[in-house]
CSV table of C-alpha atoms in Angstrom, one decimal:
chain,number,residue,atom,x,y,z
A,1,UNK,CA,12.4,65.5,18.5
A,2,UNK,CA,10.0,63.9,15.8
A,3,UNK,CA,8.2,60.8,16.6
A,4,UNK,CA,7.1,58.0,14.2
A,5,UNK,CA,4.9,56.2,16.4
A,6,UNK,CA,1.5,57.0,15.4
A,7,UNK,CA,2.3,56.8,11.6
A,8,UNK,CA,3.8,53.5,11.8
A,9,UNK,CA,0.8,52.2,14.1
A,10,UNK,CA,-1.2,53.8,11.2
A,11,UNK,CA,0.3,52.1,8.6
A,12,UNK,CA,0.5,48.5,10.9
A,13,UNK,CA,-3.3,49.3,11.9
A,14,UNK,CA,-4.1,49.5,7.8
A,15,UNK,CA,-1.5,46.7,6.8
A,16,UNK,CA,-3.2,44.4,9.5
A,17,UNK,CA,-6.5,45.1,8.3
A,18,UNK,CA,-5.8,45.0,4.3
A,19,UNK,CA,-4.2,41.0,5.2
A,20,UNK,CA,-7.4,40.3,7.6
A,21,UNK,CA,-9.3,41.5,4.2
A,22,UNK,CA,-7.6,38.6,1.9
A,23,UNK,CA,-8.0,35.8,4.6
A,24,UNK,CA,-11.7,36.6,4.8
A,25,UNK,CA,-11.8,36.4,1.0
A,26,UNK,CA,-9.6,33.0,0.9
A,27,UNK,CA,-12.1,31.9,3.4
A,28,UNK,CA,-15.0,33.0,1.5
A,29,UNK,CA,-13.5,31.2,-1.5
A,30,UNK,CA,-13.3,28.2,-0.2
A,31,UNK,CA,-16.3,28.2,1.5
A,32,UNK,CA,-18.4,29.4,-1.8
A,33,UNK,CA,-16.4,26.3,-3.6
A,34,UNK,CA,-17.7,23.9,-0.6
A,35,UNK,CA,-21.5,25.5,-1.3
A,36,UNK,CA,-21.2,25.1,-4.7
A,37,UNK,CA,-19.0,21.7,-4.7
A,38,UNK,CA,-16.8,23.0,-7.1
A,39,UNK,CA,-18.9,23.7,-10.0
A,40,UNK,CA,-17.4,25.2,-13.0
A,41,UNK,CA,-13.7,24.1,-12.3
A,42,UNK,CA,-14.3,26.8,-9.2
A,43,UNK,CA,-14.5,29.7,-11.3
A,44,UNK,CA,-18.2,30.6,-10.3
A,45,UNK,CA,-17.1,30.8,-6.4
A,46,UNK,CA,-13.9,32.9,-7.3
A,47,UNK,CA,-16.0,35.2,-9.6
A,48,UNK,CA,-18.8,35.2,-6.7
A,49,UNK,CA,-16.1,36.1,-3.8
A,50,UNK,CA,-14.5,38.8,-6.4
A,51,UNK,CA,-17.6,40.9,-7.2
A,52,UNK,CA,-18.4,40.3,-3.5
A,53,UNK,CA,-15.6,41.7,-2.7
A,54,UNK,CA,-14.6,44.6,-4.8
A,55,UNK,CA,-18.6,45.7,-4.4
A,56,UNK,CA,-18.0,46.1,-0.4
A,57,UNK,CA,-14.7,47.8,-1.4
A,58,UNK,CA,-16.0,50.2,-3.2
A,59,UNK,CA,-18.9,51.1,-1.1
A,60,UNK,CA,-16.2,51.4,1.8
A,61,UNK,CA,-14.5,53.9,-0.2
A,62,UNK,CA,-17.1,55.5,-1.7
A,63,UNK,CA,-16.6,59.1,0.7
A,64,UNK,CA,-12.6,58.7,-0.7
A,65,UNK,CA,-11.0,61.4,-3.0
A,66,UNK,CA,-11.0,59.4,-6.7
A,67,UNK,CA,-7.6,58.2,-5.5
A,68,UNK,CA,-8.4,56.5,-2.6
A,69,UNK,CA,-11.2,54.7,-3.9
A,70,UNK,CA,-9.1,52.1,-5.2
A,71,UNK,CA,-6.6,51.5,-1.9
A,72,UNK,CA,-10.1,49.0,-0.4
A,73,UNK,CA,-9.6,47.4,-4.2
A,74,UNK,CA,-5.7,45.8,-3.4
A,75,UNK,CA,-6.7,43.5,-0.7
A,76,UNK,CA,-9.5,41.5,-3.8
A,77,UNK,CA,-6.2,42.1,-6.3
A,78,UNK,CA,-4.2,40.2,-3.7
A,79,UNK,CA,-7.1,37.5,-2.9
A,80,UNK,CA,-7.7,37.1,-6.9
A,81,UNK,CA,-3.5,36.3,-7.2
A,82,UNK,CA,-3.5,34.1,-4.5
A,83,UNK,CA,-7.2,32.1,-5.9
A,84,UNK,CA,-6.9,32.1,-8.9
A,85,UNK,CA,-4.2,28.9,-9.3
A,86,UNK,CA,-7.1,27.0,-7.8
A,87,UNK,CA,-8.8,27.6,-10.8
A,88,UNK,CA,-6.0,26.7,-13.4
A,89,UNK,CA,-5.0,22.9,-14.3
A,90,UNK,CA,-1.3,21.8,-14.2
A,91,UNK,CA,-1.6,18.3,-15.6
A,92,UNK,CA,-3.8,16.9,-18.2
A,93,UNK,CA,-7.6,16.6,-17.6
A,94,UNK,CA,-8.0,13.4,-19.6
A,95,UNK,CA,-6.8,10.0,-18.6
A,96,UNK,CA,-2.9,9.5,-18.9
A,97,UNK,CA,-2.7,5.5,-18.5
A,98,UNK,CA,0.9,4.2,-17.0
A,99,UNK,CA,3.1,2.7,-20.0
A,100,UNK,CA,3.1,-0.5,-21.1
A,101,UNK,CA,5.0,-2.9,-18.7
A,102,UNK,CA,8.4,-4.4,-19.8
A,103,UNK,CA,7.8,-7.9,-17.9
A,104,UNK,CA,3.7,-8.7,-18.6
A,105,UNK,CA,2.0,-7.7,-21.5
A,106,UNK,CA,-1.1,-5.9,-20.9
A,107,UNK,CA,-5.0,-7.4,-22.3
A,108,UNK,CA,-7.6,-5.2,-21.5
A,109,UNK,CA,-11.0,-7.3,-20.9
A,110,UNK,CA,-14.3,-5.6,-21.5
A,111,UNK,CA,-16.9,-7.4,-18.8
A,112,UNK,CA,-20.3,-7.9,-18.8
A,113,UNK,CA,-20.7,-5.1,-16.6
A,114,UNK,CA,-19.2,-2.7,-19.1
A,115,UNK,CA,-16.3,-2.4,-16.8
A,116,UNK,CA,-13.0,-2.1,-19.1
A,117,UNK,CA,-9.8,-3.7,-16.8
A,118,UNK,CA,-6.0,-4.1,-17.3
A,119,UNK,CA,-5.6,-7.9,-17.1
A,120,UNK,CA,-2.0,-9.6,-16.5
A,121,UNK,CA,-1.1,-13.0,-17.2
A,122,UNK,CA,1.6,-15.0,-15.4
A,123,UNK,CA,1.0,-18.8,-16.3
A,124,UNK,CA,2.5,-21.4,-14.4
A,125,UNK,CA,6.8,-21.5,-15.2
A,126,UNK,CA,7.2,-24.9,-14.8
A,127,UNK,CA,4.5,-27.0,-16.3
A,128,UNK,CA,5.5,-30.0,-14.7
A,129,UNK,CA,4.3,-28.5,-11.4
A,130,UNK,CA,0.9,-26.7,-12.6
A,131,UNK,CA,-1.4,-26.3,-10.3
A,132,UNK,CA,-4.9,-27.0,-12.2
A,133,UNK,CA,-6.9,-24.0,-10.5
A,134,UNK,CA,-6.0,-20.3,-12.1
A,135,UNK,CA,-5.1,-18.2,-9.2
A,136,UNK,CA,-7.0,-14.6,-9.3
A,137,UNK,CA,-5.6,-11.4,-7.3
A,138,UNK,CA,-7.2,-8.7,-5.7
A,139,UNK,CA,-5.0,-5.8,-4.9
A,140,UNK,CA,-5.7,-3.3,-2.4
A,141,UNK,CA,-6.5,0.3,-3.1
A,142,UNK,CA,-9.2,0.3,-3.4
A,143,UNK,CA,-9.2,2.3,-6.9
A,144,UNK,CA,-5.5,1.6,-6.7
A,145,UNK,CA,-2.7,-0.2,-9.7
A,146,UNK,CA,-1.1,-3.1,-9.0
A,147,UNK,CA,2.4,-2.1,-8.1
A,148,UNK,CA,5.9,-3.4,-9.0
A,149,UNK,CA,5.8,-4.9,-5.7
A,150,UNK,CA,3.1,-6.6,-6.0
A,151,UNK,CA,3.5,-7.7,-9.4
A,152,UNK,CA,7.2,-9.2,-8.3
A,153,UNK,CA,5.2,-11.7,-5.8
A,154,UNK,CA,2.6,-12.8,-8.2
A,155,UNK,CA,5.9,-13.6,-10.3
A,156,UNK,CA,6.9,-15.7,-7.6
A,157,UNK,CA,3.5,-17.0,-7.1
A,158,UNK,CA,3.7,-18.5,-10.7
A,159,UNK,CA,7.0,-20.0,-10.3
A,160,UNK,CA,5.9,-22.2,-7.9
A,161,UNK,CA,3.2,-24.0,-10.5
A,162,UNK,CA,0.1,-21.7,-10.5
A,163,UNK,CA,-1.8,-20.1,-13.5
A,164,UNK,CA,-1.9,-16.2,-11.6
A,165,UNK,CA,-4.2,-13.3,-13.3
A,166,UNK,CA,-4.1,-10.2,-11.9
A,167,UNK,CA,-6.5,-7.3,-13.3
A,168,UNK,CA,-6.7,-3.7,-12.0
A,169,UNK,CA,-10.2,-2.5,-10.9
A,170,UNK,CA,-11.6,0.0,-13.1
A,171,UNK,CA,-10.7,3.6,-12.6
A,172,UNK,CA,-7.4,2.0,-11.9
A,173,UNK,CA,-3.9,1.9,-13.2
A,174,UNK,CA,-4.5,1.1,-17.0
A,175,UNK,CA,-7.9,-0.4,-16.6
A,176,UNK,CA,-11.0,2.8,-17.8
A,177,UNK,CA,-12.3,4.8,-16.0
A,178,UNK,CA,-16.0,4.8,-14.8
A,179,UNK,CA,-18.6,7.7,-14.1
A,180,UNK,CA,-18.2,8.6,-10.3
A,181,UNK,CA,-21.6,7.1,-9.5
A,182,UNK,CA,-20.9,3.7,-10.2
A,183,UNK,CA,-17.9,3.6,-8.1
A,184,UNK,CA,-19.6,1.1,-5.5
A,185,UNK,CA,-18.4,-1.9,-3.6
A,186,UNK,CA,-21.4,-3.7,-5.2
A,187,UNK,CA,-20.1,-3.0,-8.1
A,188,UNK,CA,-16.6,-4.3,-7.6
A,189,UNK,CA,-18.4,-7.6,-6.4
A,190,UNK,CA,-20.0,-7.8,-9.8
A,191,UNK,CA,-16.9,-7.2,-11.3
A,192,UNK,CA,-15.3,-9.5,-10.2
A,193,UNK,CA,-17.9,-12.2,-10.9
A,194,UNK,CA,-17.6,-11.0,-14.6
A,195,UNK,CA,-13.5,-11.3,-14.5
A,196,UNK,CA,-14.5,-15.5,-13.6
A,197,UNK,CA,-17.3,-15.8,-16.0
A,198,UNK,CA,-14.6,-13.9,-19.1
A,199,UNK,CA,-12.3,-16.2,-18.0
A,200,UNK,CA,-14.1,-19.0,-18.2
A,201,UNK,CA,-12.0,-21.8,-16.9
A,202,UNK,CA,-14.6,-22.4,-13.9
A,203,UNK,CA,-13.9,-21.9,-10.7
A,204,UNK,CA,-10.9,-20.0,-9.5
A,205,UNK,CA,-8.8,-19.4,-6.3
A,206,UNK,CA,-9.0,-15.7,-5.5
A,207,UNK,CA,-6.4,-13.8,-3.1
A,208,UNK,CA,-7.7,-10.9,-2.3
A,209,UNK,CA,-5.3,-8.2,-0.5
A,210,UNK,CA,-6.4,-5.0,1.5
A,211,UNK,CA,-9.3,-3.4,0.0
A,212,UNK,CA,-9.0,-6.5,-2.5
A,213,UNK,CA,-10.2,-8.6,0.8
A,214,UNK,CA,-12.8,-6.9,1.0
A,215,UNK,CA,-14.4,-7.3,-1.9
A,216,UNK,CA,-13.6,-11.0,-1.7
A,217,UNK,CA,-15.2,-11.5,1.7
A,218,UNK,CA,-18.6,-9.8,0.5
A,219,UNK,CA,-18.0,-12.2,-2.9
A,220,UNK,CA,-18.1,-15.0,0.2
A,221,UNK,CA,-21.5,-13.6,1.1
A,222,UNK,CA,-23.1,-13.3,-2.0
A,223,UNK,CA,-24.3,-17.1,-3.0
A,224,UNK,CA,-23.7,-16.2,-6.7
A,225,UNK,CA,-20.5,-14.5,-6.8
A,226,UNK,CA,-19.3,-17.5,-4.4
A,227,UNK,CA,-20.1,-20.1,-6.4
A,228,UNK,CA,-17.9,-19.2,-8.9
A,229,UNK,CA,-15.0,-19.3,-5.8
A,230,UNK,CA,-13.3,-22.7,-5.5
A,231,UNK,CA,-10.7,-21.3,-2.6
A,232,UNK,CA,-10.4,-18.0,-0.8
A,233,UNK,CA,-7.6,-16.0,1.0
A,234,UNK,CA,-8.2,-13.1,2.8
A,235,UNK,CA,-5.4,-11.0,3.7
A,236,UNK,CA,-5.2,-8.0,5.9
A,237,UNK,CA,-9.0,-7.0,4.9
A,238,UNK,CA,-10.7,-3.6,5.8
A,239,UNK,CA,-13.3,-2.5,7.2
A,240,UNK,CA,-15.9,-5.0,5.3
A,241,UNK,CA,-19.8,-3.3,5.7
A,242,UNK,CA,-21.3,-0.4,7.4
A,243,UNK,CA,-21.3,-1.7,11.2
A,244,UNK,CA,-17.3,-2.8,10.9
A,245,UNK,CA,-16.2,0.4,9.7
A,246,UNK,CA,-17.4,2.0,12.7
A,247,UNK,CA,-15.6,-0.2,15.0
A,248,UNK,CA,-13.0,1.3,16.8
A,249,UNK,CA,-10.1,-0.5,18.5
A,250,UNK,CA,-6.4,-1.9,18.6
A,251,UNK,CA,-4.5,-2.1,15.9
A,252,UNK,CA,-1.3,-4.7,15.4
A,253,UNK,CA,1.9,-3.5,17.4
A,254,UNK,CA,3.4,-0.5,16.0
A,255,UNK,CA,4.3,0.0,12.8
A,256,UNK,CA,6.3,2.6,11.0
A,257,UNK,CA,3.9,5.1,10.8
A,258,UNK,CA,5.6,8.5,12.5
A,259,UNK,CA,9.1,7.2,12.4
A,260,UNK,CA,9.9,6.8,8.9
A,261,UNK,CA,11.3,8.9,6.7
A,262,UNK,CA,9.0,11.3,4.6
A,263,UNK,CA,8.5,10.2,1.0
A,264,UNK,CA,10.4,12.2,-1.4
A,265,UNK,CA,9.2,13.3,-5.4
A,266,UNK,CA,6.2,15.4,-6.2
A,267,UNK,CA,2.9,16.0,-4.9
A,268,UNK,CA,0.3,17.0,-6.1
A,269,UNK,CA,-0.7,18.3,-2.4
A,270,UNK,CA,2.0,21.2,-2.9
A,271,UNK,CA,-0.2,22.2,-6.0
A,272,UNK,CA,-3.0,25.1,-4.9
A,273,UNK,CA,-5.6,23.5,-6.9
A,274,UNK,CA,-5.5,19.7,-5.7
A,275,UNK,CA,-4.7,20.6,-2.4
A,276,UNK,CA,-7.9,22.2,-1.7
A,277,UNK,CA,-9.5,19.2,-4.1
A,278,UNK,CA,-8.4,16.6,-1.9
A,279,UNK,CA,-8.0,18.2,1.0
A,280,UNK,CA,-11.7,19.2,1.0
A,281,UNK,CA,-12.9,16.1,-0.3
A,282,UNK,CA,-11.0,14.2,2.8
A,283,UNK,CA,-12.6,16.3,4.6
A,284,UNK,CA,-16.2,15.3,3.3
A,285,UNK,CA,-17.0,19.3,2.0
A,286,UNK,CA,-16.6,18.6,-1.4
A,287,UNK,CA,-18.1,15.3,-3.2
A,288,UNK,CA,-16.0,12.8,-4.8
A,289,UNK,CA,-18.1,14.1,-8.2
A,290,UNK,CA,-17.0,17.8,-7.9
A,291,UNK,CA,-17.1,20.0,-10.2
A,292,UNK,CA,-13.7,21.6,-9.2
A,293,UNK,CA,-11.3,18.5,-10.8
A,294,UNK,CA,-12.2,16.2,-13.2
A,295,UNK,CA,-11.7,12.6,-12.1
A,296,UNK,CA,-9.0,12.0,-14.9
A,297,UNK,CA,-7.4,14.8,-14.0
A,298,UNK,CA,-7.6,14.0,-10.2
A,299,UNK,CA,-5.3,10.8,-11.0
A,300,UNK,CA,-2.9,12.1,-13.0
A,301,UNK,CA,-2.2,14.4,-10.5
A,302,UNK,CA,-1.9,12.0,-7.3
A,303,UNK,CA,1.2,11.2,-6.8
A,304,UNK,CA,3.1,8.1,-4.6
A,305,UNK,CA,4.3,11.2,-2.0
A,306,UNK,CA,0.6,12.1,-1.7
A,307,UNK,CA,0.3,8.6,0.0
A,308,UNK,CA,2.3,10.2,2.6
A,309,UNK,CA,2.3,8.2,6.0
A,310,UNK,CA,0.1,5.3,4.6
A,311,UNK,CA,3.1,3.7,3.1
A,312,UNK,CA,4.9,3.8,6.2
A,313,UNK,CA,2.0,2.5,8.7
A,314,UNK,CA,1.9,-0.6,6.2
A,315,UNK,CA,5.8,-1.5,7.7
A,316,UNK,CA,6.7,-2.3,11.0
A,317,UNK,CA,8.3,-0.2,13.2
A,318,UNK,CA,11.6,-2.1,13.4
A,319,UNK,CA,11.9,-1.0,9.2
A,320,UNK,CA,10.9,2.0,9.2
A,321,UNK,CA,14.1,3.1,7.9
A,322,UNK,CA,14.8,0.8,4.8
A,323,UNK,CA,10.7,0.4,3.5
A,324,UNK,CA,11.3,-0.5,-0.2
A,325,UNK,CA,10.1,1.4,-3.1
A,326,UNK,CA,7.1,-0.3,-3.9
A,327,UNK,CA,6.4,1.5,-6.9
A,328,UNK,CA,8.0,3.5,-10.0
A,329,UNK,CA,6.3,6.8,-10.9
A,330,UNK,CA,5.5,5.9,-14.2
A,331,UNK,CA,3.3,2.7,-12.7
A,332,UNK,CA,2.2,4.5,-9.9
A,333,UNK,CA,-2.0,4.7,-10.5
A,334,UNK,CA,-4.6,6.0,-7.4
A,335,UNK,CA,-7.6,7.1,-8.0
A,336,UNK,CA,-8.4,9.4,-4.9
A,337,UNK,CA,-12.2,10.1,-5.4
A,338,UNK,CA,-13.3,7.1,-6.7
A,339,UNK,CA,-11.4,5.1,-3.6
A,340,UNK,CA,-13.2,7.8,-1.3
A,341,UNK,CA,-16.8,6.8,-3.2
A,342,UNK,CA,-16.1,2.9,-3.0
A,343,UNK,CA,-15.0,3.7,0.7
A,344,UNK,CA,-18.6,5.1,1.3
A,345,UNK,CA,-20.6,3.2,-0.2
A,346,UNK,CA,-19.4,0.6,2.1
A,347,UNK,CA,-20.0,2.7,5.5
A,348,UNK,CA,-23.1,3.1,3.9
A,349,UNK,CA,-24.1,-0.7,3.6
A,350,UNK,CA,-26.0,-2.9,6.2
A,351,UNK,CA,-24.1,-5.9,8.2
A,352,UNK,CA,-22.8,-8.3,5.5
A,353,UNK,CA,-22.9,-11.1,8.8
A,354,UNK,CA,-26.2,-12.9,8.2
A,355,UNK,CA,-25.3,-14.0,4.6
A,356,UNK,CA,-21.4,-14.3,5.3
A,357,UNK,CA,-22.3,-16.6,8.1
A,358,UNK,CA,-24.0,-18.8,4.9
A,359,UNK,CA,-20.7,-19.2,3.3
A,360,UNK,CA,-19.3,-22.6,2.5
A,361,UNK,CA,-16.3,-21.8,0.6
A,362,UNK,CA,-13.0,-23.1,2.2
A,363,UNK,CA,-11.1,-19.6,3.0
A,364,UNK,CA,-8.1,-18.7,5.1
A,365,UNK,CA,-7.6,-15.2,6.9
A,366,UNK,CA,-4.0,-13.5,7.0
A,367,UNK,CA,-3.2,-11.4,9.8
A,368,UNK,CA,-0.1,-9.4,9.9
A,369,UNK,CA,1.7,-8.7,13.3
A,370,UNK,CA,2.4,-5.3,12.9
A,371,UNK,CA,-1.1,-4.6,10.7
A,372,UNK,CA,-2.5,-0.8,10.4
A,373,UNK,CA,-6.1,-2.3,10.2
A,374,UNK,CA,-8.0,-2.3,13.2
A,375,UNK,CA,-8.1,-6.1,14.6
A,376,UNK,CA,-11.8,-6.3,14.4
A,377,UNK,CA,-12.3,-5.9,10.8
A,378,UNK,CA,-10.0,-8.8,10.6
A,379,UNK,CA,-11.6,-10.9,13.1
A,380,UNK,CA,-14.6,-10.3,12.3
A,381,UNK,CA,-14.3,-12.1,9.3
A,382,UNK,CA,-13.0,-15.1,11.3
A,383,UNK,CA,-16.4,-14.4,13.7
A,384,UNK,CA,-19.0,-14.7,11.3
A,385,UNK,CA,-17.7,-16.6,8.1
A,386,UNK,CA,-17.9,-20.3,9.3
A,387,UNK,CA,-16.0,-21.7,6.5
A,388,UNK,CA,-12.6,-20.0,7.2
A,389,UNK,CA,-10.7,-23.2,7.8
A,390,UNK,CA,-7.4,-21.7,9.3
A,391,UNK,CA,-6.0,-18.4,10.2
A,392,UNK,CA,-2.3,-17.7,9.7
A,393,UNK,CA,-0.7,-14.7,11.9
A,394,UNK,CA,2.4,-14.0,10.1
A,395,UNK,CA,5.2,-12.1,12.4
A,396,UNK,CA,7.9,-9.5,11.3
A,397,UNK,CA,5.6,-7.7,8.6
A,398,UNK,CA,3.6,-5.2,8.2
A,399,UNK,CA,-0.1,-5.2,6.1
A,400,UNK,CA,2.3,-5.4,3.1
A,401,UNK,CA,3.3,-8.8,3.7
A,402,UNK,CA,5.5,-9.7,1.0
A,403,UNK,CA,7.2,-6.4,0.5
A,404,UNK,CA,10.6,-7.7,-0.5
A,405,UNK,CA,12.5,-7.5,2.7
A,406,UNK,CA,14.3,-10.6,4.1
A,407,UNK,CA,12.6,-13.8,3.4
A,408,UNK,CA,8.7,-12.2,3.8
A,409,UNK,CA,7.7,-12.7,0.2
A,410,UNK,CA,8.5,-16.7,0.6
A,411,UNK,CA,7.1,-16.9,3.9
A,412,UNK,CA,4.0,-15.4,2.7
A,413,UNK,CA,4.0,-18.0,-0.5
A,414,UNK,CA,4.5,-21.0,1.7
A,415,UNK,CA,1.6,-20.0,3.9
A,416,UNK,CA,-0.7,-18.9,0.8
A,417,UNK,CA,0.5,-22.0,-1.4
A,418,UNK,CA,0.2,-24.8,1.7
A,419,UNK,CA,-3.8,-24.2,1.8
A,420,UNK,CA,-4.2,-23.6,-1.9
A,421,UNK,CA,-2.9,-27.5,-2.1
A,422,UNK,CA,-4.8,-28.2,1.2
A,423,UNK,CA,-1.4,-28.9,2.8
A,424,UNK,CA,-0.3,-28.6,6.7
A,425,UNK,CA,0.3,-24.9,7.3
A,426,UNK,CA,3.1,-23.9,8.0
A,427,UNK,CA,2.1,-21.8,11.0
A,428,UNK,CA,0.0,-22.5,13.9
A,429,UNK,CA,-3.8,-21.7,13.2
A,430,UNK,CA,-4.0,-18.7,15.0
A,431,UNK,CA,-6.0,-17.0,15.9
A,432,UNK,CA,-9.1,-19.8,16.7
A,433,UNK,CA,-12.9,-18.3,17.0
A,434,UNK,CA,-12.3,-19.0,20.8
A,435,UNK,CA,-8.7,-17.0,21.0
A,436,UNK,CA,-10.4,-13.8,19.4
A,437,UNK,CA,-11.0,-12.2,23.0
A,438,UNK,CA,-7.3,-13.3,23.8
A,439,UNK,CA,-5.8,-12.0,20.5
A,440,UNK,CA,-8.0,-8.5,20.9
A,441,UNK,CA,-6.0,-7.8,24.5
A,442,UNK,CA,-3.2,-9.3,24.3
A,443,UNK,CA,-1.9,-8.9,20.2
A,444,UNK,CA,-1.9,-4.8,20.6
């Protein structure tokens, strides 16, 4: 009776060996790209691991009938198909800026620093109420557009009397783009220095949000961008110098991250070619300045759904299944290597403490109960900046705290508008400088 054993153990043995042959090429691919951080759109690492690898091919074959000589050659066919997509663009490489907003009109301010930023306007909508300071916000990101969301509050914001301009940081939303190297979180100080002095209506109120915090709090530290600051409010900051974003501790109580449902629409993740850009520049193997992906062409690939469980940890737990769309995908604007490079340069700078502790601009710090930031960098603040005159700990939200749901947009208003008018607040002042150990054990 025949057997097909050893054939078919031939033919496994030889199929086993011709897919171990296309991983090790994938692998040397990637690893060539890493080496050479992407120069040439990637095509100098493919065409390196190619010729590497038809070259041993053929030498493996070499003692082969004519025939054979080519069987070594399918496994580099098979590693070329399965490349070469990193190599090809699927959305424009220059900048594709979101539409024009129905609601705001768009100026675009060229600053001193020869940063070029989407400004919005929202005066005051009942003049008999005006508030006399213009109110300035700093959105989070960083590198990130203001979002629908966020545009709805400062809309509330200037229905309650005050003169609010927004403007997105440069590389952001519809504001230009910059070259990767001046991506700094100096930079974004200096910035917004230069949005006060354009303005020129003297000293402002800033609310700075998220990544927007932080580049308020180091404004706080440095004497000339804080003199331009007539009132401060620092909500949910990160990480704000080199010494706090190595801090590691508890967070707020839980928030959605894990329970939620996944984002639906498009990523750009799915797509061969930014899935290796981003995923090896999360990694820290490729530079935010690779040559594989333009920077223009990194953002209009990033997508909302790329954001993945960030959304979700900004919630808490308890509405995890309704978190509003905070966003459309035409307004929807990231910037994922320039966020990464500001995000550096930061973990890169020395403590900001000795000069913060200088600061005599009257701030307020918001804490959220179920925040995704680690409690230090918020306390912190509160630890070494002696002129933060209250804290307010909101409950029931998330680090998004006016996100639309229930009354948390008001509640967040009352709190921000009661020490902008030097008003009672509405909350206790919590936590003190003597209830930080307290807060740090027991508000996990």
């Amino acid at each position: 009776m025949p057997t097909f054993a050893p054939p078919l153990a031939r033919f496994t043995g030889r199929l086993l060996r011709a897919l171990a042959a296309v991983a090790t090429l994938v692998v040397v691919f990637l690893a060539t790209i890493v080496l050479t951080d992407g120069a040439g759109s990637g095509l100098g690492a493919w065409l390196t691991t190619l010729g590497t690898g038809a070259a041993a091919a053929l030498w493996r074959g070499r003692r082969r009938t004519r025939a054979a000589r080519l069987v070594p050659l399918l496994p580099v066919v098979v590693a070329a198909a399965l490349t070469a997509p990193v190599l090809i663009p699927t959305v424009p490489t220059d900048r594709r800026h979101p539409p024009a907003l129905p609601f705001v009109a768009t100026q675009h301010w060229s600053l001193a620093t020869g940063s070029r930023v989407a400004v919005y306007h929202y005066p005051p909508a009942n003049a008999g109420t005006r508030h006399p300071t213009p109110l300035v916000y700093l959105n989070g990101g960083p590198v990130r557009g203001i979002s629908l969301l966020d545009h709805r509050f400062l809309q509330l914001l200037a229905g309650q009397g005050y003169d609010v301009y927004a403007y997105e940081p440069a590389g952001a939303g519809r504001s230009d783009l910059l070259p990767m190297g001046q991506y700094t979180i100096d930079r974004s100080v200096r910035d917004l220095s230069a949005f006060v002095d354009h303005l020129d209506q003297g000293k402002v109120d800033i609310l700075g949000f998220s990544a927007g915090a932080v580049v308020l709090t180091r404004a706080l530290a440095d004497p000339g961008a804080a003199e331009r600051l007539h009132r401060a409010i620092i909500a949910e900051p990160g990480p704000v110098d080199g010494p706090a974003a190595r801090i590691e501790g508890p967070e707020g109580r839980p928030s959605a991250r894990g329970l939620a449902p996944d984002m639906t629409g498009p990523r750009s993740t799915h797509m061969p070619r930014y899935a290796a850009a981003f995923g090896l520049m999360r990694l820290g193997l490729l530079t935010p300045d690779t040559g594989l992906i333009g920077q223009a062409e990194g953002d209009n690939a990033f997508t909302a759904a790329d954001l993945g469980s960030d959304t979700a940890s900004a919630y808490c737990a308890r509405d995890a299944h309704r978190i509003p769309v905070e966003d459309t995908a035409q307004n929807f604007s990231f910037s994922p290597a320039a966020s990464l490079r500001i995000q550096q340069t930061v973990k890169d700078s020395p403590s900001i403490a000795p000069r913060l502790r200088q600061s005599r601009t009257p701030a307020m710090l918001m804490i959220a109960e179920c925040s995704s930031q680690v409690r230090q960098w918020e306390t912190a603040v509160l630890a070494d900046d002696p002129a933060v005159q209250r804290t307010q700990y909101l409950p029931g939200v998330g680090h998004h705290m006016w996100n639309g749901l229930d009354d948390n947009n008001d509640r967040a208003a009352a709190v921000i508008t009661a020490f902008l008018q030097d008003k009672p607040a509405p909350l206790p002042n919590y936590p003190t400088r003597d209830e930080i150990p307290a807060f740090l054990r027991d508000r996990k």
